[in-house]
């Protein structure tokens, strides 16, 4: 629980509260416009903003719960029978087959070398 009292998490608490409050205010504004215009579209936008606020709070609660539990997706192994597909391998193209594509592939290889990956 102490993790949720760090500076980063306190800033996130304030941000989520401000976002949720802003969405509720937008919902109230849309509802008022709906009453003034008798518009179903504005009423639906009002409901939508409430749903957005709820989603924000629920997603944040799950994020906080995972932080308290110390969840890390890297710690969980894949279920039995599930395998990660290997990365695709580019087929080499010669200058005779397609000189423009071969030049582009050389350019990409050079960029990859420079990036250090």
PDB file of C-alpha atoms in Angstrom:
ATOM      1  CA  UNK A   1       0.000   0.000   0.000  1.00  0.00           C
ATOM      2  CA  UNK A   2       2.949   2.330   0.586  1.00  0.00           C
ATOM      3  CA  UNK A   3       3.739   2.160  -3.144  1.00  0.00           C
ATOM      4  CA  UNK A   4       0.580   4.128  -3.854  1.00  0.00           C
ATOM      5  CA  UNK A   5       1.857   7.030  -1.745  1.00  0.00           C
ATOM      6  CA  UNK A   6       4.924   7.763  -3.868  1.00  0.00           C
ATOM      7  CA  UNK A   7       5.107  11.060  -5.749  1.00  0.00           C
ATOM      8  CA  UNK A   8       4.335   9.338  -9.064  1.00  0.00           C
ATOM      9  CA  UNK A   9       1.219   7.667  -7.708  1.00  0.00           C
ATOM     10  CA  UNK A  10      -0.033  10.776  -5.922  1.00  0.00           C
ATOM     11  CA  UNK A  11       0.256  12.650  -9.220  1.00  0.00           C
ATOM     12  CA  UNK A  12      -1.679   9.829 -10.915  1.00  0.00           C
ATOM     13  CA  UNK A  13      -4.360   9.944  -8.177  1.00  0.00           C
ATOM     14  CA  UNK A  14      -4.840  13.665  -8.773  1.00  0.00           C
ATOM     15  CA  UNK A  15      -4.846  13.227 -12.553  1.00  0.00           C
ATOM     16  CA  UNK A  16      -7.464  10.466 -12.504  1.00  0.00           C
ATOM     17  CA  UNK A  17      -9.694  12.405 -10.123  1.00  0.00           C
ATOM     18  CA  UNK A  18      -9.420  15.517 -12.298  1.00  0.00           C
ATOM     19  CA  UNK A  19     -10.165  13.527 -15.452  1.00  0.00           C
ATOM     20  CA  UNK A  20     -13.150  11.760 -13.922  1.00  0.00           C
ATOM     21  CA  UNK A  21     -14.521  15.030 -12.531  1.00  0.00           C
ATOM     22  CA  UNK A  22     -14.043  16.710 -15.901  1.00  0.00           C
ATOM     23  CA  UNK A  23     -15.906  13.910 -17.646  1.00  0.00           C
ATOM     24  CA  UNK A  24     -18.782  14.149 -15.187  1.00  0.00           C
ATOM     25  CA  UNK A  25     -18.923  17.923 -15.773  1.00  0.00           C
ATOM     26  CA  UNK A  26     -18.979  17.332 -19.526  1.00  0.00           C
ATOM     27  CA  UNK A  27     -21.805  14.862 -18.991  1.00  0.00           C
ATOM     28  CA  UNK A  28     -23.790  17.425 -17.019  1.00  0.00           C
ATOM     29  CA  UNK A  29     -23.180  20.012 -19.735  1.00  0.00           C
ATOM     30  CA  UNK A  30     -24.374  17.613 -22.442  1.00  0.00           C
ATOM     31  CA  UNK A  31     -27.443  16.766 -20.359  1.00  0.00           C
ATOM     32  CA  UNK A  32     -28.263  20.464 -20.037  1.00  0.00           C
ATOM     33  CA  UNK A  33     -27.924  20.915 -23.796  1.00  0.00           C
ATOM     34  CA  UNK A  34     -30.138  17.890 -24.286  1.00  0.00           C
ATOM     35  CA  UNK A  35     -32.843  19.429 -22.106  1.00  0.00           C
ATOM     36  CA  UNK A  36     -32.590  22.777 -23.874  1.00  0.00           C
ATOM     37  CA  UNK A  37     -32.780  21.265 -27.353  1.00  0.00           C
ATOM     38  CA  UNK A  38     -34.750  18.127 -26.501  1.00  0.00           C
ATOM     39  CA  UNK A  39     -32.027  16.220 -28.360  1.00  0.00           C
ATOM     40  CA  UNK A  40     -31.513  12.492 -28.019  1.00  0.00           C
ATOM     41  CA  UNK A  41     -27.979  12.928 -29.332  1.00  0.00           C
ATOM     42  CA  UNK A  42     -27.010  15.151 -26.386  1.00  0.00           C
ATOM     43  CA  UNK A  43     -28.576  12.738 -23.916  1.00  0.00           C
ATOM     44  CA  UNK A  44     -26.537   9.891 -25.393  1.00  0.00           C
ATOM     45  CA  UNK A  45     -23.359  11.997 -25.183  1.00  0.00           C
ATOM     46  CA  UNK A  46     -24.164  12.671 -21.524  1.00  0.00           C
ATOM     47  CA  UNK A  47     -24.428   8.938 -20.851  1.00  0.00           C
ATOM     48  CA  UNK A  48     -21.241   8.337 -22.829  1.00  0.00           C
ATOM     49  CA  UNK A  49     -19.231  10.778 -20.703  1.00  0.00           C
ATOM     50  CA  UNK A  50     -20.384   9.009 -17.532  1.00  0.00           C
ATOM     51  CA  UNK A  51     -19.264   5.687 -19.021  1.00  0.00           C
ATOM     52  CA  UNK A  52     -15.873   7.189 -19.917  1.00  0.00           C
ATOM     53  CA  UNK A  53     -15.456   8.433 -16.343  1.00  0.00           C
ATOM     54  CA  UNK A  54     -16.402   5.012 -14.975  1.00  0.00           C
ATOM     55  CA  UNK A  55     -13.975   3.268 -17.310  1.00  0.00           C
ATOM     56  CA  UNK A  56     -11.188   5.623 -16.238  1.00  0.00           C
ATOM     57  CA  UNK A  57     -11.782   4.910 -12.553  1.00  0.00           C
ATOM     58  CA  UNK A  58     -12.090   1.127 -13.039  1.00  0.00           C
ATOM     59  CA  UNK A  59      -8.938   0.937 -15.182  1.00  0.00           C
ATOM     60  CA  UNK A  60      -7.033   3.026 -12.645  1.00  0.00           C
ATOM     61  CA  UNK A  61      -8.257   0.838  -9.774  1.00  0.00           C
ATOM     62  CA  UNK A  62      -6.990  -2.254 -11.588  1.00  0.00           C
ATOM     63  CA  UNK A  63      -3.653  -0.558 -12.255  1.00  0.00           C
ATOM     64  CA  UNK A  64      -3.339   0.347  -8.568  1.00  0.00           C
ATOM     65  CA  UNK A  65      -4.323  -3.188  -7.539  1.00  0.00           C
ATOM     66  CA  UNK A  66      -1.619  -4.651  -9.778  1.00  0.00           C
ATOM     67  CA  UNK A  67       0.923  -2.247  -8.315  1.00  0.00           C
ATOM     68  CA  UNK A  68       0.029  -3.260  -4.747  1.00  0.00           C
ATOM     69  CA  UNK A  69       0.206  -6.959  -5.634  1.00  0.00           C
ATOM     70  CA  UNK A  70       3.514  -6.477  -7.426  1.00  0.00           C
ATOM     71  CA  UNK A  71       2.177  -7.884 -10.694  1.00  0.00           C
ATOM     72  CA  UNK A  72       4.573  -7.925 -13.602  1.00  0.00           C
ATOM     73  CA  UNK A  73       3.600  -9.496 -16.912  1.00  0.00           C
ATOM     74  CA  UNK A  74       7.179 -10.730 -17.377  1.00  0.00           C
ATOM     75  CA  UNK A  75       6.850 -13.019 -14.342  1.00  0.00           C
ATOM     76  CA  UNK A  76       4.051 -15.168 -15.719  1.00  0.00           C
ATOM     77  CA  UNK A  77       4.963 -18.021 -18.076  1.00  0.00           C
ATOM     78  CA  UNK A  78       2.848 -18.796 -21.107  1.00  0.00           C
ATOM     79  CA  UNK A  79       0.115 -21.402 -20.610  1.00  0.00           C
ATOM     80  CA  UNK A  80       0.940 -24.940 -21.746  1.00  0.00           C
ATOM     81  CA  UNK A  81       0.490 -25.445 -25.459  1.00  0.00           C
ATOM     82  CA  UNK A  82       0.769 -21.732 -26.276  1.00  0.00           C
ATOM     83  CA  UNK A  83       3.831 -20.668 -28.222  1.00  0.00           C
ATOM     84  CA  UNK A  84       5.080 -17.321 -29.442  1.00  0.00           C
ATOM     85  CA  UNK A  85       5.423 -17.134 -33.206  1.00  0.00           C
ATOM     86  CA  UNK A  86       8.969 -16.521 -34.424  1.00  0.00           C
ATOM     87  CA  UNK A  87       9.783 -13.193 -36.012  1.00  0.00           C
ATOM     88  CA  UNK A  88       9.433 -13.198 -39.774  1.00  0.00           C
ATOM     89  CA  UNK A  89      12.660 -13.351 -41.721  1.00  0.00           C
ATOM     90  CA  UNK A  90      13.037 -11.096 -44.723  1.00  0.00           C
ATOM     91  CA  UNK A  91      13.793 -12.842 -47.976  1.00  0.00           C
ATOM     92  CA  UNK A  92      16.905 -11.400 -49.602  1.00  0.00           C
ATOM     93  CA  UNK A  93      16.344  -9.703 -52.937  1.00  0.00           C
ATOM     94  CA  UNK A  94      19.142  -9.359 -55.455  1.00  0.00           C
ATOM     95  CA  UNK A  95      19.782  -6.327 -57.615  1.00  0.00           C
ATOM     96  CA  UNK A  96      18.842  -8.385 -60.669  1.00  0.00           C
ATOM     97  CA  UNK A  97      15.380  -9.230 -59.315  1.00  0.00           C
ATOM     98  CA  UNK A  98      14.397  -5.772 -58.090  1.00  0.00           C
ATOM     99  CA  UNK A  99      17.125  -3.134 -57.821  1.00  0.00           C
ATOM    100  CA  UNK A 100      14.893  -0.590 -56.072  1.00  0.00           C
ATOM    101  CA  UNK A 101      13.773  -3.074 -53.402  1.00  0.00           C
ATOM    102  CA  UNK A 102      17.343  -4.322 -52.908  1.00  0.00           C
ATOM    103  CA  UNK A 103      18.562  -0.738 -52.392  1.00  0.00           C
ATOM    104  CA  UNK A 104      15.759  -0.091 -49.907  1.00  0.00           C
ATOM    105  CA  UNK A 105      16.606  -3.275 -47.978  1.00  0.00           C
ATOM    106  CA  UNK A 106      20.267  -2.220 -47.793  1.00  0.00           C
ATOM    107  CA  UNK A 107      19.151   1.171 -46.479  1.00  0.00           C
ATOM    108  CA  UNK A 108      16.987  -0.474 -43.794  1.00  0.00           C
ATOM    109  CA  UNK A 109      19.842  -2.793 -42.809  1.00  0.00           C
ATOM    110  CA  UNK A 110      22.125   0.226 -42.449  1.00  0.00           C
ATOM    111  CA  UNK A 111      19.599   1.998 -40.241  1.00  0.00           C
ATOM    112  CA  UNK A 112      19.255  -1.127 -38.115  1.00  0.00           C
ATOM    113  CA  UNK A 113      23.034  -1.346 -37.694  1.00  0.00           C
ATOM    114  CA  UNK A 114      23.197   2.295 -36.607  1.00  0.00           C
ATOM    115  CA  UNK A 115      20.410   1.884 -34.067  1.00  0.00           C
ATOM    116  CA  UNK A 116      22.449  -0.720 -32.188  1.00  0.00           C
ATOM    117  CA  UNK A 117      19.674  -3.282 -31.836  1.00  0.00           C
TER     118      UNK A 117
END
